[in-house]
Tab-separated table of C-alpha atoms in Angstrom:
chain	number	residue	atom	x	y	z
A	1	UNK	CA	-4.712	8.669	-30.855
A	2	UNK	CA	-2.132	11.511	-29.436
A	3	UNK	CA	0.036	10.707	-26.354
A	4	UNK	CA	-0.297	13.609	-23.650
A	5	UNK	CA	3.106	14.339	-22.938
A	6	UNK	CA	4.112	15.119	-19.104
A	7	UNK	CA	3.846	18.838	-18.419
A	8	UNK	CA	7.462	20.194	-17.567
A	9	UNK	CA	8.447	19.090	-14.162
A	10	UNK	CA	10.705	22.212	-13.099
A	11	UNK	CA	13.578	21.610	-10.566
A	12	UNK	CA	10.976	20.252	-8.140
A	13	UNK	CA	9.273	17.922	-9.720
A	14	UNK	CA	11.952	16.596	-11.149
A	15	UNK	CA	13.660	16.259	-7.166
A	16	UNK	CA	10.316	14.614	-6.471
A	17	UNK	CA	11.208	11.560	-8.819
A	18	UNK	CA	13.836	11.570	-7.792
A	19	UNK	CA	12.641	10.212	-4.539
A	20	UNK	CA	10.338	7.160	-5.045
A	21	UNK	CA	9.083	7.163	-1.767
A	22	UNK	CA	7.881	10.757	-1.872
A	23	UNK	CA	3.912	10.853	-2.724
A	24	UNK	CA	4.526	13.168	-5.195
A	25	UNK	CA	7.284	11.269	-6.768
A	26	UNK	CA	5.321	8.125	-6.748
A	27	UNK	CA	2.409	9.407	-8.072
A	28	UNK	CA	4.171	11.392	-11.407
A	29	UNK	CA	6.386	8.248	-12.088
A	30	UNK	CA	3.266	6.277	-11.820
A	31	UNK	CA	1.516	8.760	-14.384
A	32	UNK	CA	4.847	8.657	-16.405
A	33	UNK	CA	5.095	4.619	-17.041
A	34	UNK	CA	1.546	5.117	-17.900
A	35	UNK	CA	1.830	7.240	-20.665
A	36	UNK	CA	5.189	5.319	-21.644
A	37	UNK	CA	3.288	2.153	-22.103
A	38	UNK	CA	0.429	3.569	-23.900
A	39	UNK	CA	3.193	5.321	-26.305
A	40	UNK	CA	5.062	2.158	-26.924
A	41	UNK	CA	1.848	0.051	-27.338
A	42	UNK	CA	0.680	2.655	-30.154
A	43	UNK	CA	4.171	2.162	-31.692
A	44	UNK	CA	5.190	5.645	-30.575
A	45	UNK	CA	8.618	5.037	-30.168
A	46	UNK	CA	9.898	8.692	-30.670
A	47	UNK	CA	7.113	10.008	-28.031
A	48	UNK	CA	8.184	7.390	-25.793
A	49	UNK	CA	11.335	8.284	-25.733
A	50	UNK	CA	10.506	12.076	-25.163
A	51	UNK	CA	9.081	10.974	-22.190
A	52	UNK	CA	11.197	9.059	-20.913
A	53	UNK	CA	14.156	11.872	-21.534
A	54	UNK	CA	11.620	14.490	-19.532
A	55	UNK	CA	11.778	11.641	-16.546
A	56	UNK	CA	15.554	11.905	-16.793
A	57	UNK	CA	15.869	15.177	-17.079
A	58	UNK	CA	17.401	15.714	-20.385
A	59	UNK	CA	17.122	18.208	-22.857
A	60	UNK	CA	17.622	15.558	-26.028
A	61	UNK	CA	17.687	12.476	-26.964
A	62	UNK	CA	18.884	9.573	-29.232
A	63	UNK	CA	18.409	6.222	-29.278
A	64	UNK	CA	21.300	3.956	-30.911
A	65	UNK	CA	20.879	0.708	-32.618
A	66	UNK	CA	24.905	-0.204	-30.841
A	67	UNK	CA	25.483	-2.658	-32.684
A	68	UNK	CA	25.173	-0.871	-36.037
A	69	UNK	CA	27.500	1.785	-35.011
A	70	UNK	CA	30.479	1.446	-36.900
A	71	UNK	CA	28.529	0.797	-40.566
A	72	UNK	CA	28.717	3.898	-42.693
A	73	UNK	CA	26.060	6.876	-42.128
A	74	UNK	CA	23.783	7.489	-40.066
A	75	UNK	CA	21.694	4.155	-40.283
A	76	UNK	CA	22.594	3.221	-36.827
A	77	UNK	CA	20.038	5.982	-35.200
A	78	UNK	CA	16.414	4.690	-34.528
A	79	UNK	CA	14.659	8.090	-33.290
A	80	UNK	CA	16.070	11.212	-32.050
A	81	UNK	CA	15.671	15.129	-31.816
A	82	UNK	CA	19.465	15.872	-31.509
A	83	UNK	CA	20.127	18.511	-34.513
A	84	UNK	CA	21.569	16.222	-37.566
A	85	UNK	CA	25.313	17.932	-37.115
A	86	UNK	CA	25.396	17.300	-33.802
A	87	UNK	CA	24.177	13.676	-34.646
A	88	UNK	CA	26.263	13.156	-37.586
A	89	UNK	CA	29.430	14.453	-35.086
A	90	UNK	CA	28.059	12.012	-32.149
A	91	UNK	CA	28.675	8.785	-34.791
A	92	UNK	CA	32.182	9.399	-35.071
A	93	UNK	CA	32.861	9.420	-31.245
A	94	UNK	CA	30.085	6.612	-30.424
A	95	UNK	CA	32.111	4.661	-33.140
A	96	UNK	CA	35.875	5.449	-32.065
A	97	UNK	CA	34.256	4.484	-28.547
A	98	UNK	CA	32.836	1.106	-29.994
A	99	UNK	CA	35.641	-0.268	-31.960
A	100	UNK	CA	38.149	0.605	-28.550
A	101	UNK	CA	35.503	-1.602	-26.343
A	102	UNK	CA	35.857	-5.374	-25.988
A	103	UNK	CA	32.879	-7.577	-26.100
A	104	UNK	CA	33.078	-8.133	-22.267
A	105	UNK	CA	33.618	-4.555	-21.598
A	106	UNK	CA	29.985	-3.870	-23.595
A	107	UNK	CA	28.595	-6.916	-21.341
A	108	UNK	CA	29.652	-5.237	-18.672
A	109	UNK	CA	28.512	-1.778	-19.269
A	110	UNK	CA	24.832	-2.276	-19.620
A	111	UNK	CA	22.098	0.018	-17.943
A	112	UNK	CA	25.438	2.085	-16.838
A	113	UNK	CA	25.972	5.456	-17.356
A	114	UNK	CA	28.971	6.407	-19.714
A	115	UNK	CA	29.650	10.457	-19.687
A	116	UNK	CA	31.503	11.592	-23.001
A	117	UNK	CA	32.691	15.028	-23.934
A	118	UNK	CA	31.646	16.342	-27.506
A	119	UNK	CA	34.154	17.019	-29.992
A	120	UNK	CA	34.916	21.018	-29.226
A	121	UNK	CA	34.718	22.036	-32.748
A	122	UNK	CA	30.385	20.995	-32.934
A	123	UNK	CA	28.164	23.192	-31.126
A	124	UNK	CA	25.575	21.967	-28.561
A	125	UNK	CA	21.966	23.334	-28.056
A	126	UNK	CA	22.183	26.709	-25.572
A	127	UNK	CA	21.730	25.259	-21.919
A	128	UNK	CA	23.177	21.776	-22.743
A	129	UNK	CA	25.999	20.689	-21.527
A	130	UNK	CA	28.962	19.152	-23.731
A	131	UNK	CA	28.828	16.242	-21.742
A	132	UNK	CA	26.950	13.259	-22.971
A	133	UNK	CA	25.246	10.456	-20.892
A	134	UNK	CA	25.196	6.838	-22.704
A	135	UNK	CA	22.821	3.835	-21.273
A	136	UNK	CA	23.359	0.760	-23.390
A	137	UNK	CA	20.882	-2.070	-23.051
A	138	UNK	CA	19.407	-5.254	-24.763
A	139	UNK	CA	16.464	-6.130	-26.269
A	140	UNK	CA	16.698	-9.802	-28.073
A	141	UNK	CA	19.313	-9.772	-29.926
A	142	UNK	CA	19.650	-6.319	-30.390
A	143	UNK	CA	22.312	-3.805	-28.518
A	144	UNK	CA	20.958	-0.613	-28.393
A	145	UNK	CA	21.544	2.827	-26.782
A	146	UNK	CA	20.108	5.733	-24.945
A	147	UNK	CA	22.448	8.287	-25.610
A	148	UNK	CA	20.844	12.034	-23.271
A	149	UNK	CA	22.768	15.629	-23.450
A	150	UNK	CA	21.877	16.739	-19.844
A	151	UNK	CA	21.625	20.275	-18.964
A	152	UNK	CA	24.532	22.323	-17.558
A	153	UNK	CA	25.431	21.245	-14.252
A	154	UNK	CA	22.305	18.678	-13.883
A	155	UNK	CA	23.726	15.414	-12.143
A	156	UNK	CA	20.728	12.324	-11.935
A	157	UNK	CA	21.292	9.213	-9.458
A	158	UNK	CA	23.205	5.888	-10.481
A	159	UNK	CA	20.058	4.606	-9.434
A	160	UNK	CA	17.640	6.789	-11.891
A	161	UNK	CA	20.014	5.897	-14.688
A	162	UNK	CA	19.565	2.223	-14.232
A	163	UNK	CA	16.066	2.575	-14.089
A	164	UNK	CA	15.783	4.738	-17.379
A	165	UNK	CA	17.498	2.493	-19.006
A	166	UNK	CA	15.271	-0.327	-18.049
A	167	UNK	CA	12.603	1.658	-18.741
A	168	UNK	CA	14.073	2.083	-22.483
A	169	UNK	CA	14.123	-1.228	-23.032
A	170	UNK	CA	10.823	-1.519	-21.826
A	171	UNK	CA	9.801	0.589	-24.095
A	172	UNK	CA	11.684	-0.810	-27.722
A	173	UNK	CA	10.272	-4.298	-26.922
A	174	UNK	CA	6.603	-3.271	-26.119
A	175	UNK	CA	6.784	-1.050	-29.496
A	176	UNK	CA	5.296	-3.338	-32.064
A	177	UNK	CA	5.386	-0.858	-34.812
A	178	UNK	CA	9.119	0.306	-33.958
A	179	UNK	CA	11.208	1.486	-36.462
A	180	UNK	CA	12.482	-1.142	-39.144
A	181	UNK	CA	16.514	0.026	-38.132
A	182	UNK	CA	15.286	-0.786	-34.367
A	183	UNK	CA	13.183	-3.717	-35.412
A	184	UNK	CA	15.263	-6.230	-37.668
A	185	UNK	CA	17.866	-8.622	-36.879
A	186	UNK	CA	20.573	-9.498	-39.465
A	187	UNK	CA	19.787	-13.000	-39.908
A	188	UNK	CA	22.472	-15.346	-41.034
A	189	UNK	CA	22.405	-17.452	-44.225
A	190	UNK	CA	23.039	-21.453	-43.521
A	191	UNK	CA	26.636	-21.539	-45.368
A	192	UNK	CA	27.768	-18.332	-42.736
A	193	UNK	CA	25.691	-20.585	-39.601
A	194	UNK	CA	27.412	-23.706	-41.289
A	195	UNK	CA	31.029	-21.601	-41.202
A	196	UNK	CA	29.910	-19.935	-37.499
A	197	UNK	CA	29.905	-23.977	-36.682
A	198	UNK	CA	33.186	-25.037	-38.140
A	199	UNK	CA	34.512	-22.037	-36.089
A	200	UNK	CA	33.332	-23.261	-33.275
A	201	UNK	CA	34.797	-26.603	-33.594
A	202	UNK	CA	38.513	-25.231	-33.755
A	203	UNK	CA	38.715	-25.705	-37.966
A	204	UNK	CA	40.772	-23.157	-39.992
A	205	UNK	CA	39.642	-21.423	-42.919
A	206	UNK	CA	41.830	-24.096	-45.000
A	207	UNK	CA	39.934	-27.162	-43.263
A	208	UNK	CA	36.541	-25.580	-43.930
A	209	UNK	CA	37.031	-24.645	-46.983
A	210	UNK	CA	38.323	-28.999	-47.392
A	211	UNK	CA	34.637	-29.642	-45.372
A	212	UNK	CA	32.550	-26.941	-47.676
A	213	UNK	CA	33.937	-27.940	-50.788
A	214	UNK	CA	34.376	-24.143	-51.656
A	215	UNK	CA	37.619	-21.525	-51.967
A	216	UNK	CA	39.499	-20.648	-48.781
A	217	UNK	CA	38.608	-16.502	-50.214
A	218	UNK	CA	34.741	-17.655	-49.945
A	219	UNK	CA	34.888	-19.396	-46.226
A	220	UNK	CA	36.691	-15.580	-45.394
A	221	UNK	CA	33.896	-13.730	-46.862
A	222	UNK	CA	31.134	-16.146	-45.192
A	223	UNK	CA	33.104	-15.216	-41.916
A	224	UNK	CA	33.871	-11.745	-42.500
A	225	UNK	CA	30.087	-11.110	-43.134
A	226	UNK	CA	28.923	-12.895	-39.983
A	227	UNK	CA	31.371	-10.453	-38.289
A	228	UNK	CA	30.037	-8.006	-39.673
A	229	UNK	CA	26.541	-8.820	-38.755
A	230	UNK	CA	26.867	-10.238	-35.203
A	231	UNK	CA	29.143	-6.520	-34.995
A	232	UNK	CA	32.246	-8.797	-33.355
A	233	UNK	CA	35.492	-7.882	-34.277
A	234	UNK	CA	37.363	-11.680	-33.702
A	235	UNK	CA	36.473	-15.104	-34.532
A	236	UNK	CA	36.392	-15.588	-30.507
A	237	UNK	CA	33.911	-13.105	-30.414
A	238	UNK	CA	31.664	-14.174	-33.020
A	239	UNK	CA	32.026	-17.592	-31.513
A	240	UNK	CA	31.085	-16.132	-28.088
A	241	UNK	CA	28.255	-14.287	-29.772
A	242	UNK	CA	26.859	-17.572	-31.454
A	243	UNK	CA	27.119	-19.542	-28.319
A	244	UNK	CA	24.984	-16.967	-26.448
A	245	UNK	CA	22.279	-16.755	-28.851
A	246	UNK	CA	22.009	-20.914	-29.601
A	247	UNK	CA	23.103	-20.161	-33.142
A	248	UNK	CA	26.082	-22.877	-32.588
């Protein structure tokens, strides 16, 4: 079963969704969350995300497992039609951008925009502008990213953004038969859930390495892997993370 794609909106349509109480704007966002959810349903992730870029008004897209972001390649990216260099360039700045952000400063960016400028030695599709738009959001467990290259000059609402990016996540947990990168969650073994715990209590690696019975080296891999995993860069964070998710 194909998805009908939205026919192009033009610069009118697209000022007609952008005002929800306009008939016509009603009645084409109504048409788009219909074709969204019948995408997603079908485990169309990538069409749903076409559409969903079309709504926005953006000429590409790529959506971001966030939390994978600073591993090595490109494993991190879920679906996208950005051209691979300009993809392969994007992971270097979306992971200089990750490792500068705090925990609380990710909390406290989701569903808003972020606008990054491109590196000035990749080149951009003709019409887009070097100016990225981020939206992170979660589903689960799972940080994830709407990352849009807007045309030139094109500005959307605070308002639109917000809703695209609930939209996205709409979309990711509705997908059944998403892609396995957007789909699994790093579970943690019991010894790493049984160090997360001794963390939590206040021990050192020295006093759970006493409670373990095992090397002080092994209780810092255990907890360097559950870093890792949970994508937390301090044992406050990964404490944080496990206290959040009722893994502690």
């Amino acid at each position: 079963m194909n998805v009908e794609l939205l026919e192009p909106l033009g610069d009118q349509g697209i000022r007609n969704l952008a005002v929800a109480d306009r008939p016509n704007g009603q009645r084409l966002r109504d048409q788009m969350i219909k074709q969204l959810s019948a995408a997603a349903s079908m485990g169309n992730l990538r069409a749903a995300m076409r559409i969903l870029a079309d709504y926005a008004g953006a000429s590409h897209y790529l959506l971001a497992r966030y939390d994978l972001i600073q591993e090595q390649g490109l494993d991190f990216v879920v679906t996208a039609d950005w051209p691979f260099d300009l993809a392969r360039s994007l992971s270097r700045s979306l992971s200089d951008s990750c490792s500068r952000a705090t925990e609380l400063e990710k909390c406290m960016g989701m569903l808003q925009a972020k606008f990054v400028l491109l590196p000035n030695d990749v080149d951009v599709p003709i019409g887009s502008s070097r100016q990225y738009c981020s939206i992170m959001f979660n589903v689960g467990r799972t940080r994830l990213a709407l990352v849009m290259l807007l045309p030139e000059g094109f500005v959307i609402s605070p308002d639109r953004h917000r809703d695209v990016g609930l939209l996205a996540a709409y979309c990711v947990s509705l997908s059944s038969g998403r892609s396995q990168k957007a789909d699994r969650d790093f579970e943690l073994t019991e010894r790493e859930l049984e160090c997360l715990f001794w963390i939590a209590e206040g021990k050192t690696s020295d006093e759970i390495a006493t409670i373990l019975g095992i090397s002080r080296n092994t209780i810092n891999n255990y907890i360097t892997s559950v870093m890792r995993k949970t994508a937390t860069k301090t044992r406050s964070e990964a404490i944080a993370y496990a206290v959040r998710n009722n893994l502690v």
